[in-house]
Short mmCIF file of C-alpha atoms and ligand atoms in Angstrom, two decimals:
data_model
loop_
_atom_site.label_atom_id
_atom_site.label_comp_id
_atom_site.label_asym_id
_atom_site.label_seq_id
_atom_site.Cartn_x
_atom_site.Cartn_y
_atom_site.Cartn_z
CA UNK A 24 -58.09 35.16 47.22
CA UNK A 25 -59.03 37.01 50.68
CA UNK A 26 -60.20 40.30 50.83
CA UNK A 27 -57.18 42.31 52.21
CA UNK A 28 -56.95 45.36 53.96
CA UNK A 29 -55.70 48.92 52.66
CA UNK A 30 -55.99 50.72 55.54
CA UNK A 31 -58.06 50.52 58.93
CA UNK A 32 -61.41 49.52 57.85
CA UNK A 33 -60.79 49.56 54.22
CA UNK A 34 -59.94 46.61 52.08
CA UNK A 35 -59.65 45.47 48.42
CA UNK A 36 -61.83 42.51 47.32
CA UNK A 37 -62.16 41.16 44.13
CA UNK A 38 -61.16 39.17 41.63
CA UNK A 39 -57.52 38.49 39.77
CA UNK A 40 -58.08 36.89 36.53
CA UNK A 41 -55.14 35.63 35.26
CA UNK A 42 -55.89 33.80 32.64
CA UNK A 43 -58.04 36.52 30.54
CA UNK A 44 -56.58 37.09 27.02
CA UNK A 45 -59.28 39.30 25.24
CA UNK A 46 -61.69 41.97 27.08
CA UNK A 47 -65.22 43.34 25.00
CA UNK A 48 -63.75 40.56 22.24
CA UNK A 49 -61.57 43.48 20.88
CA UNK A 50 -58.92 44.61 23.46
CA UNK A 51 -55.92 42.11 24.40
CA UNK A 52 -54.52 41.49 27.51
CA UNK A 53 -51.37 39.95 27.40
CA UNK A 54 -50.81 40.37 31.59
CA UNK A 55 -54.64 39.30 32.35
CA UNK A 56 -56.52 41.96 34.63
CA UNK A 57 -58.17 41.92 37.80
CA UNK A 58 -61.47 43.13 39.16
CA UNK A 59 -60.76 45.42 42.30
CA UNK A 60 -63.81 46.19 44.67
CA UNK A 61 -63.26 48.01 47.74
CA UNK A 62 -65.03 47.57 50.95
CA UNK A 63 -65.12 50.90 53.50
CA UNK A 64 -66.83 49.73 56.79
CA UNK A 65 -67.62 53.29 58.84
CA UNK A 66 -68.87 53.45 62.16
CA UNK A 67 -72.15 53.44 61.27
CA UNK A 68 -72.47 52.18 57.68
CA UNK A 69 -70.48 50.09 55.19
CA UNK A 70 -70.39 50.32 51.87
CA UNK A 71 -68.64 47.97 48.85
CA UNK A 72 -67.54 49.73 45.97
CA UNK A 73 -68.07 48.26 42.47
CA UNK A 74 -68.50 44.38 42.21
CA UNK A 75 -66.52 42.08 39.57
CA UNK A 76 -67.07 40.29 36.34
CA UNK A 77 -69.70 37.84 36.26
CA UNK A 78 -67.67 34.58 35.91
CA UNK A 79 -65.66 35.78 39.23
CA UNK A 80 -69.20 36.32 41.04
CA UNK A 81 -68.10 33.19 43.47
CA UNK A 82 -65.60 34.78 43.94
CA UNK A 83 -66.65 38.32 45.60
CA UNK A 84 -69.47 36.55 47.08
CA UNK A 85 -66.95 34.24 48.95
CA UNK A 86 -65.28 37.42 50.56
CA UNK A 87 -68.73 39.04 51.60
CA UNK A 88 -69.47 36.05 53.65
CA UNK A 89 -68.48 37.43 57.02
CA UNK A 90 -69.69 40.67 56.10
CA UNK A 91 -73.10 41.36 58.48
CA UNK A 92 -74.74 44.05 56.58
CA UNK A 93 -73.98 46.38 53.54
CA UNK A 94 -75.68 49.85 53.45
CA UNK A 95 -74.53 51.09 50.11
CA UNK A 96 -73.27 49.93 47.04
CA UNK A 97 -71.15 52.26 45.29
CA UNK A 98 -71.66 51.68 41.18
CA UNK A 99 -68.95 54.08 39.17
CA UNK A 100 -69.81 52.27 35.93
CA UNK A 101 -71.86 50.43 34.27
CA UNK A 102 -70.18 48.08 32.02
CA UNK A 103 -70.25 44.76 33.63
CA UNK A 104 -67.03 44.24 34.57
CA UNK A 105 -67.87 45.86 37.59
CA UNK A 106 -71.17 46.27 37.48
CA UNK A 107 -71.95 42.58 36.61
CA UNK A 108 -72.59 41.12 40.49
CA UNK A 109 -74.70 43.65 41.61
CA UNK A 110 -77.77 41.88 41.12
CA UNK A 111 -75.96 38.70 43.23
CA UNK A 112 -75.24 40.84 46.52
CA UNK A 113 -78.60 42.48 46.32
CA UNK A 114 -79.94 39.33 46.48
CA UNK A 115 -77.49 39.07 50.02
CA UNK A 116 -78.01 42.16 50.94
CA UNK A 117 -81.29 43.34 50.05
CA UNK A 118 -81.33 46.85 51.94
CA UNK A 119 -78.47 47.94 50.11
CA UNK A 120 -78.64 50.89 47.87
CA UNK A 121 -76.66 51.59 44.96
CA UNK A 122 -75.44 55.01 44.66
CA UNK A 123 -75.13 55.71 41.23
CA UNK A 124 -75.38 58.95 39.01
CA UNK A 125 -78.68 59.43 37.06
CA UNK A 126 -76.55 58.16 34.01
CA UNK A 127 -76.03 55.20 35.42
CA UNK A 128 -78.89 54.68 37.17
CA UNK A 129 -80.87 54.26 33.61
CA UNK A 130 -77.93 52.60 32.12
CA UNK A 131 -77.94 49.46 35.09
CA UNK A 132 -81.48 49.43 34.67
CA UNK A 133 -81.15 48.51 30.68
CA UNK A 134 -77.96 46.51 31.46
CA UNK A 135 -78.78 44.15 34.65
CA UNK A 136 -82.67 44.45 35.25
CA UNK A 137 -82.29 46.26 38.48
CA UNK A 138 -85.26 47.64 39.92
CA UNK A 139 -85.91 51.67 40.31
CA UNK A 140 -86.16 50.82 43.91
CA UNK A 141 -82.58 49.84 44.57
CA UNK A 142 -80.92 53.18 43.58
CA UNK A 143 -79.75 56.26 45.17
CA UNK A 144 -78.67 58.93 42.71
CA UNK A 145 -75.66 60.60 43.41
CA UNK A 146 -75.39 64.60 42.50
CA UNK A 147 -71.82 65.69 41.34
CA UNK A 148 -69.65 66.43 44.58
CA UNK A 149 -72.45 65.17 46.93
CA UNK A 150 -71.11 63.54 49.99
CA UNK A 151 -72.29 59.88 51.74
CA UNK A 152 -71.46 60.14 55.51
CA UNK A 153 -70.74 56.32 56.66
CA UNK A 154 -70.34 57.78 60.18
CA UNK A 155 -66.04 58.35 60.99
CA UNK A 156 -65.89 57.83 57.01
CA UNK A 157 -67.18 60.01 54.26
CA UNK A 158 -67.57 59.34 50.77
CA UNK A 159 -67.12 62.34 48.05
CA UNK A 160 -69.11 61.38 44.40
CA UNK A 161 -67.57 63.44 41.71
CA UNK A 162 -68.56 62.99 37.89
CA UNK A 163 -66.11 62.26 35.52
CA UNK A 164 -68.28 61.52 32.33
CA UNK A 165 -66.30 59.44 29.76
CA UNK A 166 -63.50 57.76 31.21
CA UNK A 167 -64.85 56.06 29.62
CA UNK A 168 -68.84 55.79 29.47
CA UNK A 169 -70.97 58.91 30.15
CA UNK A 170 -71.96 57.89 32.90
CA UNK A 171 -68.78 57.10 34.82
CA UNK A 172 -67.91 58.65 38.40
CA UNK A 173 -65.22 58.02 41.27
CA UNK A 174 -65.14 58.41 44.57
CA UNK A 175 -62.91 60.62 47.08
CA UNK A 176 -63.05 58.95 50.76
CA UNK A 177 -61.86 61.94 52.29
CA UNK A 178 -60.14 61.09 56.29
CA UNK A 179 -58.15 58.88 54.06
CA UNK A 180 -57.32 61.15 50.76
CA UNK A 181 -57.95 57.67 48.78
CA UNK A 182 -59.36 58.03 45.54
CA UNK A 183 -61.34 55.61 44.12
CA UNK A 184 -61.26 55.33 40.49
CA UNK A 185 -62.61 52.63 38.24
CA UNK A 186 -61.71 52.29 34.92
CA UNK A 187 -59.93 55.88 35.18
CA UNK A 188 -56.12 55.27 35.74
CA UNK A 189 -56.59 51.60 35.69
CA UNK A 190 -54.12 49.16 33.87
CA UNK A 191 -55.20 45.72 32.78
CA UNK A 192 -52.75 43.54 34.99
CA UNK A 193 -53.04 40.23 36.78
CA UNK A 194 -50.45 40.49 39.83
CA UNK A 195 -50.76 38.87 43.57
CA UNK A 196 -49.19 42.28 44.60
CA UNK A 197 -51.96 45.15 45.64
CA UNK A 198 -49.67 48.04 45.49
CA UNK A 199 -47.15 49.25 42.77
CA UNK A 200 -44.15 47.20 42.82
CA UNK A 201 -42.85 47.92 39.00
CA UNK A 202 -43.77 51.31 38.10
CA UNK A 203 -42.51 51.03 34.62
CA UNK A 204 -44.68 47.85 34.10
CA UNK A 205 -47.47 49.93 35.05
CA UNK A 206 -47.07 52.80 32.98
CA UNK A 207 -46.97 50.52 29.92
CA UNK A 208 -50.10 48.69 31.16
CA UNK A 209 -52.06 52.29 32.09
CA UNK A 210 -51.07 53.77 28.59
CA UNK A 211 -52.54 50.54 26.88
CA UNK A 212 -55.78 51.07 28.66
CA UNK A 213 -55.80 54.59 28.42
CA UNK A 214 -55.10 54.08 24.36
CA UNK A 215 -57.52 51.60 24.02
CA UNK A 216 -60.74 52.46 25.79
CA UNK A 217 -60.13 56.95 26.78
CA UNK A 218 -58.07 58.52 24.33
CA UNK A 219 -61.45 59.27 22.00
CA UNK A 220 -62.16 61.45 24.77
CA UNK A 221 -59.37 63.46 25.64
CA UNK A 222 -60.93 66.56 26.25
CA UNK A 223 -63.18 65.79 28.30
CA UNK A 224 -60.67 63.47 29.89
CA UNK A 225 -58.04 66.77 30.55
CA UNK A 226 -61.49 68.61 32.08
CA UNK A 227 -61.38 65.25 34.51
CA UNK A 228 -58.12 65.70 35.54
CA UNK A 229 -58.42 69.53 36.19
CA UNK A 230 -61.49 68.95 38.77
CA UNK A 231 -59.18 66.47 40.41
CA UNK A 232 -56.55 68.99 41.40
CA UNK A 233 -58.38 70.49 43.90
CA UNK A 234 -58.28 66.97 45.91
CA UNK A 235 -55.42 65.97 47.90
CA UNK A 236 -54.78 62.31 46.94
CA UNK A 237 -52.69 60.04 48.35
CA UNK A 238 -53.64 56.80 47.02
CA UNK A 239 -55.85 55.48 44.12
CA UNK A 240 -57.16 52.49 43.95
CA UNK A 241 -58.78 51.55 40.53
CA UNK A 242 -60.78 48.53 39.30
CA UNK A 243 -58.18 47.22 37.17
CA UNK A 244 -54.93 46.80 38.56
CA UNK A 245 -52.60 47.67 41.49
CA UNK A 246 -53.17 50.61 43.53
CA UNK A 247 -50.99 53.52 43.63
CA UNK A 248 -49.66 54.57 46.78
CA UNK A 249 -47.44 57.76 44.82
CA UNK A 250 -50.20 58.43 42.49
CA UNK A 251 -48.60 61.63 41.33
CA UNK A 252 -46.75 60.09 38.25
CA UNK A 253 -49.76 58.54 37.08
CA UNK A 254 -51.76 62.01 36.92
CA UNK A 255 -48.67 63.83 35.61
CA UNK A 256 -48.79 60.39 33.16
CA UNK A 257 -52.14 61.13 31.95
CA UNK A 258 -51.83 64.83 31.51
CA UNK A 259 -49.14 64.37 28.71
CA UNK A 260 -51.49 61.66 26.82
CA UNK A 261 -54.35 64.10 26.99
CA UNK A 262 -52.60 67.32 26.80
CA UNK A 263 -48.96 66.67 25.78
CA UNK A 264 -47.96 67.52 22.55
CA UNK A 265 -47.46 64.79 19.38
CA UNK A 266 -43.73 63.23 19.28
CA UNK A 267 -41.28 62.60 16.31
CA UNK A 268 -42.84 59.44 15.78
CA UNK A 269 -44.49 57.64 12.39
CA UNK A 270 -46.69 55.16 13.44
CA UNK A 271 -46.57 52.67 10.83
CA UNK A 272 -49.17 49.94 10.51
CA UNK A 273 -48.84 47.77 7.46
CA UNK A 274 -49.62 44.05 5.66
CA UNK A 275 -48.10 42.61 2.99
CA UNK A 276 -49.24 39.56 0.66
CA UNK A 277 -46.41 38.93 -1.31
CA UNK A 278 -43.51 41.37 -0.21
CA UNK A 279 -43.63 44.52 -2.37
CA UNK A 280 -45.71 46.63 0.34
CA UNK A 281 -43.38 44.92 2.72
CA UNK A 282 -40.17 46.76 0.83
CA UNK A 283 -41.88 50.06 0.30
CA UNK A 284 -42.21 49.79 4.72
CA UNK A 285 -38.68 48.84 5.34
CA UNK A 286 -37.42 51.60 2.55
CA UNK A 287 -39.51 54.48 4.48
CA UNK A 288 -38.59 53.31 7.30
CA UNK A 289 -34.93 53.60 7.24
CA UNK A 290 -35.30 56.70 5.21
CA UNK A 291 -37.11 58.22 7.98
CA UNK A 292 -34.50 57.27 10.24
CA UNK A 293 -32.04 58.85 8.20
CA UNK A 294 -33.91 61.95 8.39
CA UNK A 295 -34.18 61.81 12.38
CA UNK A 296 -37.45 60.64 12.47
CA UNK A 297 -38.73 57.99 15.03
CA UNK A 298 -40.72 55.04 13.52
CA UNK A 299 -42.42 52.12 15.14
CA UNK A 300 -43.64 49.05 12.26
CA UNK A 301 -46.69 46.67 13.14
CA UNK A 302 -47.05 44.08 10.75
CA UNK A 303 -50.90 44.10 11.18
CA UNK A 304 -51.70 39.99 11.31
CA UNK A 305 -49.24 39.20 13.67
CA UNK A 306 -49.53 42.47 15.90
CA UNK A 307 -50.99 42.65 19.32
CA UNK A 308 -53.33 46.28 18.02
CA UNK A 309 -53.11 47.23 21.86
CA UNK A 310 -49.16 48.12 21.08
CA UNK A 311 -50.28 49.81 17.75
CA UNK A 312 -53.11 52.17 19.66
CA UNK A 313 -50.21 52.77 21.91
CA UNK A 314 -48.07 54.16 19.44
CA UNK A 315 -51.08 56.29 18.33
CA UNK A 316 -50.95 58.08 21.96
CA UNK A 317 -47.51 59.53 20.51
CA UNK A 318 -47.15 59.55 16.80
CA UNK A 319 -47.38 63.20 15.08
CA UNK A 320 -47.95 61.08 12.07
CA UNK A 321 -49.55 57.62 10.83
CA UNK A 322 -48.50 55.65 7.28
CA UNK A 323 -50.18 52.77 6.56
CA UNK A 324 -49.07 50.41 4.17
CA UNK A 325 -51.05 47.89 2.16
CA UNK A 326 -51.47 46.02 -0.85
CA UNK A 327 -54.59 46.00 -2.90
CA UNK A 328 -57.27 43.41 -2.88
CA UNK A 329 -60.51 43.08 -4.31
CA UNK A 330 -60.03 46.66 -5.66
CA UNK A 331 -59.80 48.14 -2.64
CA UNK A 332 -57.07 48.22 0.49
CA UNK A 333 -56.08 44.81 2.24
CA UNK A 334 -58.96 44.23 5.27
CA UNK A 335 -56.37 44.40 7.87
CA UNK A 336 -55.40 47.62 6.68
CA UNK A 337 -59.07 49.16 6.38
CA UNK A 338 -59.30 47.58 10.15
CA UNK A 339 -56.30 49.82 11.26
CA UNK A 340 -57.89 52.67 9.67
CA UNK A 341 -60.87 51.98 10.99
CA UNK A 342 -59.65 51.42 14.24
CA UNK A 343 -56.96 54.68 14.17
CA UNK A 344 -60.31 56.90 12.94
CA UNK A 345 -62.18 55.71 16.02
CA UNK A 346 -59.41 55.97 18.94
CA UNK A 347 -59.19 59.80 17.44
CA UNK A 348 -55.70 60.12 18.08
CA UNK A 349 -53.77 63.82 17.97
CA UNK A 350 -51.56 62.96 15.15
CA UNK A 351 -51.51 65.90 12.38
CA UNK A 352 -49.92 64.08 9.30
CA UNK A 353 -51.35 60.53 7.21
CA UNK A 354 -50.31 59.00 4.53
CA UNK A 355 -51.02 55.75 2.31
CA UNK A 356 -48.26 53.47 1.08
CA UNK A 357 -48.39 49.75 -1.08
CA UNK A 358 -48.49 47.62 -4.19
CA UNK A 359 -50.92 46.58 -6.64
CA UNK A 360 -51.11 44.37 -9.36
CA UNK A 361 -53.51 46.16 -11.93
CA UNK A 362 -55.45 48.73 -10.35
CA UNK A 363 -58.11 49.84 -7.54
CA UNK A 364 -59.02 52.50 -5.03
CA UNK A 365 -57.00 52.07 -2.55
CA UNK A 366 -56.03 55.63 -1.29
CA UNK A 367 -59.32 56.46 -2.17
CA UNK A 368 -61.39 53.89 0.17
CA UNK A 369 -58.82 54.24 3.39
CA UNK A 370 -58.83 58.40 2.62
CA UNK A 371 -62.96 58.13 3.12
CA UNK A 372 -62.12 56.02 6.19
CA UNK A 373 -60.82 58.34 8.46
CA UNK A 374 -62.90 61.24 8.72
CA UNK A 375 -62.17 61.72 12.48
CA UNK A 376 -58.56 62.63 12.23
CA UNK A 377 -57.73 65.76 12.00
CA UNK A 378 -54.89 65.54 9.35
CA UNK A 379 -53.15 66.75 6.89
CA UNK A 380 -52.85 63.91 4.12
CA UNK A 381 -49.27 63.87 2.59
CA UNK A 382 -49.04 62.73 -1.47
CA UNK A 383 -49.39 58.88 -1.27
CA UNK A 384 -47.12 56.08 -2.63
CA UNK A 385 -48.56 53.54 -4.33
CA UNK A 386 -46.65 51.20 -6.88
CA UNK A 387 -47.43 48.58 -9.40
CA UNK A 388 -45.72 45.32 -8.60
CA UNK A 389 -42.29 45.96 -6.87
CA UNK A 390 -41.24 49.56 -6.31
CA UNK A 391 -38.61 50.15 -8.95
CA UNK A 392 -36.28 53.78 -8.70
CA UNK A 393 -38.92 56.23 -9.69
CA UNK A 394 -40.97 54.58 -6.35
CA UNK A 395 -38.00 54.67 -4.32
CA UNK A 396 -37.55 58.37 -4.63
CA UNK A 397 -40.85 58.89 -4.09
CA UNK A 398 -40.83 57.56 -0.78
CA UNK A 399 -37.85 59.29 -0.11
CA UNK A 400 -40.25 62.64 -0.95
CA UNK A 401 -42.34 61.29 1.46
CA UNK A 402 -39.52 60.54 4.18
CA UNK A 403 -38.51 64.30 3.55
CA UNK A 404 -42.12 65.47 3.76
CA UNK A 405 -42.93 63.79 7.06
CA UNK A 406 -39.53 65.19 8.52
CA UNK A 407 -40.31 68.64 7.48
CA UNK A 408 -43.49 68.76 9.04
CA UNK A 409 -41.87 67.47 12.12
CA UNK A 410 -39.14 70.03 12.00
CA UNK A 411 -41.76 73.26 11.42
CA UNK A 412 -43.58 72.04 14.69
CA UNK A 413 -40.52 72.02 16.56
CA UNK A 414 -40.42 67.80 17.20
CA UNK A 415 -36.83 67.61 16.01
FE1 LIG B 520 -63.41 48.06 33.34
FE2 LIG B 520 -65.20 50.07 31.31
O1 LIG B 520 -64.89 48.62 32.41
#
């Protein structure tokens, strides 16, 4: 595709990859994503921001080719998704710095061999004059590296993000046609890559408010022309309170873990309480760490193997411990045939959270009456912990 213009004198370039199904092997992408550079030509200097994924290097390179002369190379991140083609337009453009912060700067020099030479560290809140056109570096550590920063082009009150407020969609369409699509696709990548770092992520946003914005443009993704509901978006992920939700992540070999599911399940409904079910090997985990955004509390559900809790089930644990989510209730559910340490291996798996773990259910072969009431004491736990902190 041709670079395309934004504004006067600023386009998007880059790369729309719409056949990607899996980014850092982990993280699916059902819609694809694209790889959004920007280029700002001032009247005296121009400057590209961010690059795109190594197999799309043809790509960007294609679009630089009536480009005369780049001054500065703006690198928000290192990961090489948009870091990745640096090396290939310093080899164009050899005068070119890249303005990075002294994270990065260390970070690009591990990652991609660049030499010392090439960089130009950017201070928090320093400002790049490109002649009618100035650039504004502020540091927003962790969305989702430590290194990570984003740019304010101020005559325009564009904001130029990276990763932050990105959404992993592959679309012919540079602004915001579908918001709802969007906010699906930026809650996916917000759950997937940022929510371990809310905190510092809610710091981000505060330092943000003191900029008018009227566009961002991130590296993934459309741009937002009424970025607004986006911010106001990422406040209640980071800040918002938990919902009335049970997450519910589960496997099942043979059925009985499957029953105990669908029994709490309805019993929580009964009781007013929202529930969302992924059967773990056939779920897409992106709509599971989704669910985590919201969910005041996780159950997951497993059978025993090997004397210990199904592997797809110690993965969801394993994965739920490192996203840190803000639920405030877990518990364990499932079947086994003769024994094991179950509840005990998945309990030593989640040290992150920050939970209160309610009495398990765990039942030998089907659940008969006496296991069927105790997941109803389980439906009635989770729904009176909802109720004292005011979710229903
Ligand atoms: Fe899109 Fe963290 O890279």
């Amino acid at each position: 595709m041709e670079k395309r213009q934004i504004k006067e004198n600023i386009y998007w370039l880059g790369a729309i990859d719409w056949d990607r199904r899996l980014f850092d092997s982990l993280i699916p992408l059902p819609d694809g994503t694209s790889y959004n550079a920007y280029l700002i030509e001032g009247s005296e200097k121009t400057a590209l921001l961010d690059t795109v994924d190594p197999p799309m290097e043809g790509t960007l390179m294609a679009q630089l080719e009536g480009v005369s002369k780049l001054d500065y190379l703006i690198s928000h991140h290192a990961e090489q998704d948009h870091s990745g083609t640096i090396g290939r337009v310093l080899e164009k453009f050899p005068q070119a710095k890249v303005v990075v912060t002294q994270k990065a700067k260390g970070m690009l020099m591990d990652l991609l061999q660049i030499p010392e030479d090439a960089f130009m560290t950017a201070d928090d809140g320093q400002t790049l004059s490109l002649g009618d056109k100035t650039l504004k570096f502020i540091h927003t550590p962790w969305v989702h590296w430590p290194e990570t920063m984003v740019t304010y082009l101020e005559e325009d009150r564009i904001l130029f993000s990276c990763d932050f407020f990105g959404s992993h969609i592959a679309t012919a369409d540079l602004f915001i046609t579908d918001p709802c699509r969007v906010h699906e696709a930026a809650k996916r990548y917000f759950a997937e890559i940022m929510m371990p770092f809310g905190k510092i992520i809610a710091k981000n946003l505060e330092k943000l408010k003191d900029y008018n914005i009227d566009m961002i443009a991130p590296s993934h993704g459309q741009i937002y022309d009424d970025p607004a509901w986006i911010m106001d978006a990422y406040r209640q992920w980071v800040n918002g309170p938990p919902q009335n939700l049970v997450a519910l992540p589960f496997v099942s070999m043979h059925g009985s873990t499957r029953q105990m599911v669908d029994y709490l399940a309805d019993a929580l409904v009964q009781r007013g309480v929202r529930v969302e079910l992924f059967n773990l090997p056939v779920t897409d985990i992106g709509k599971l760490a989704m669910s985590l955004v919201d969910a005041a509390t996780i159950v997951v559900g497993t059978p025993t193997v090997l004397a210990g809790p199904h592997p797809a089930a110690a993965y969801a644990a394993f994965l739920a411990n490192a996203l840190r989510p803000k639920a405030q209730f877990l518990s364990i559910i499932g079947s086994y045939g003769w024994g094991g340490k179950t509840v005990e291996t998945l309990a030593g798996m989640i040290g992150n959270l920050k939970v209160e773990v309610l009495d398990p259910v765990l039942c030998k072969g089907l659940p008969g009456e006496p296991d069927l009431q105790a997941l109803d004491n389980l439906a009635d736990a989770i729904a009176d912990r909802h109720k004292e902190q005011g979710l229903i």
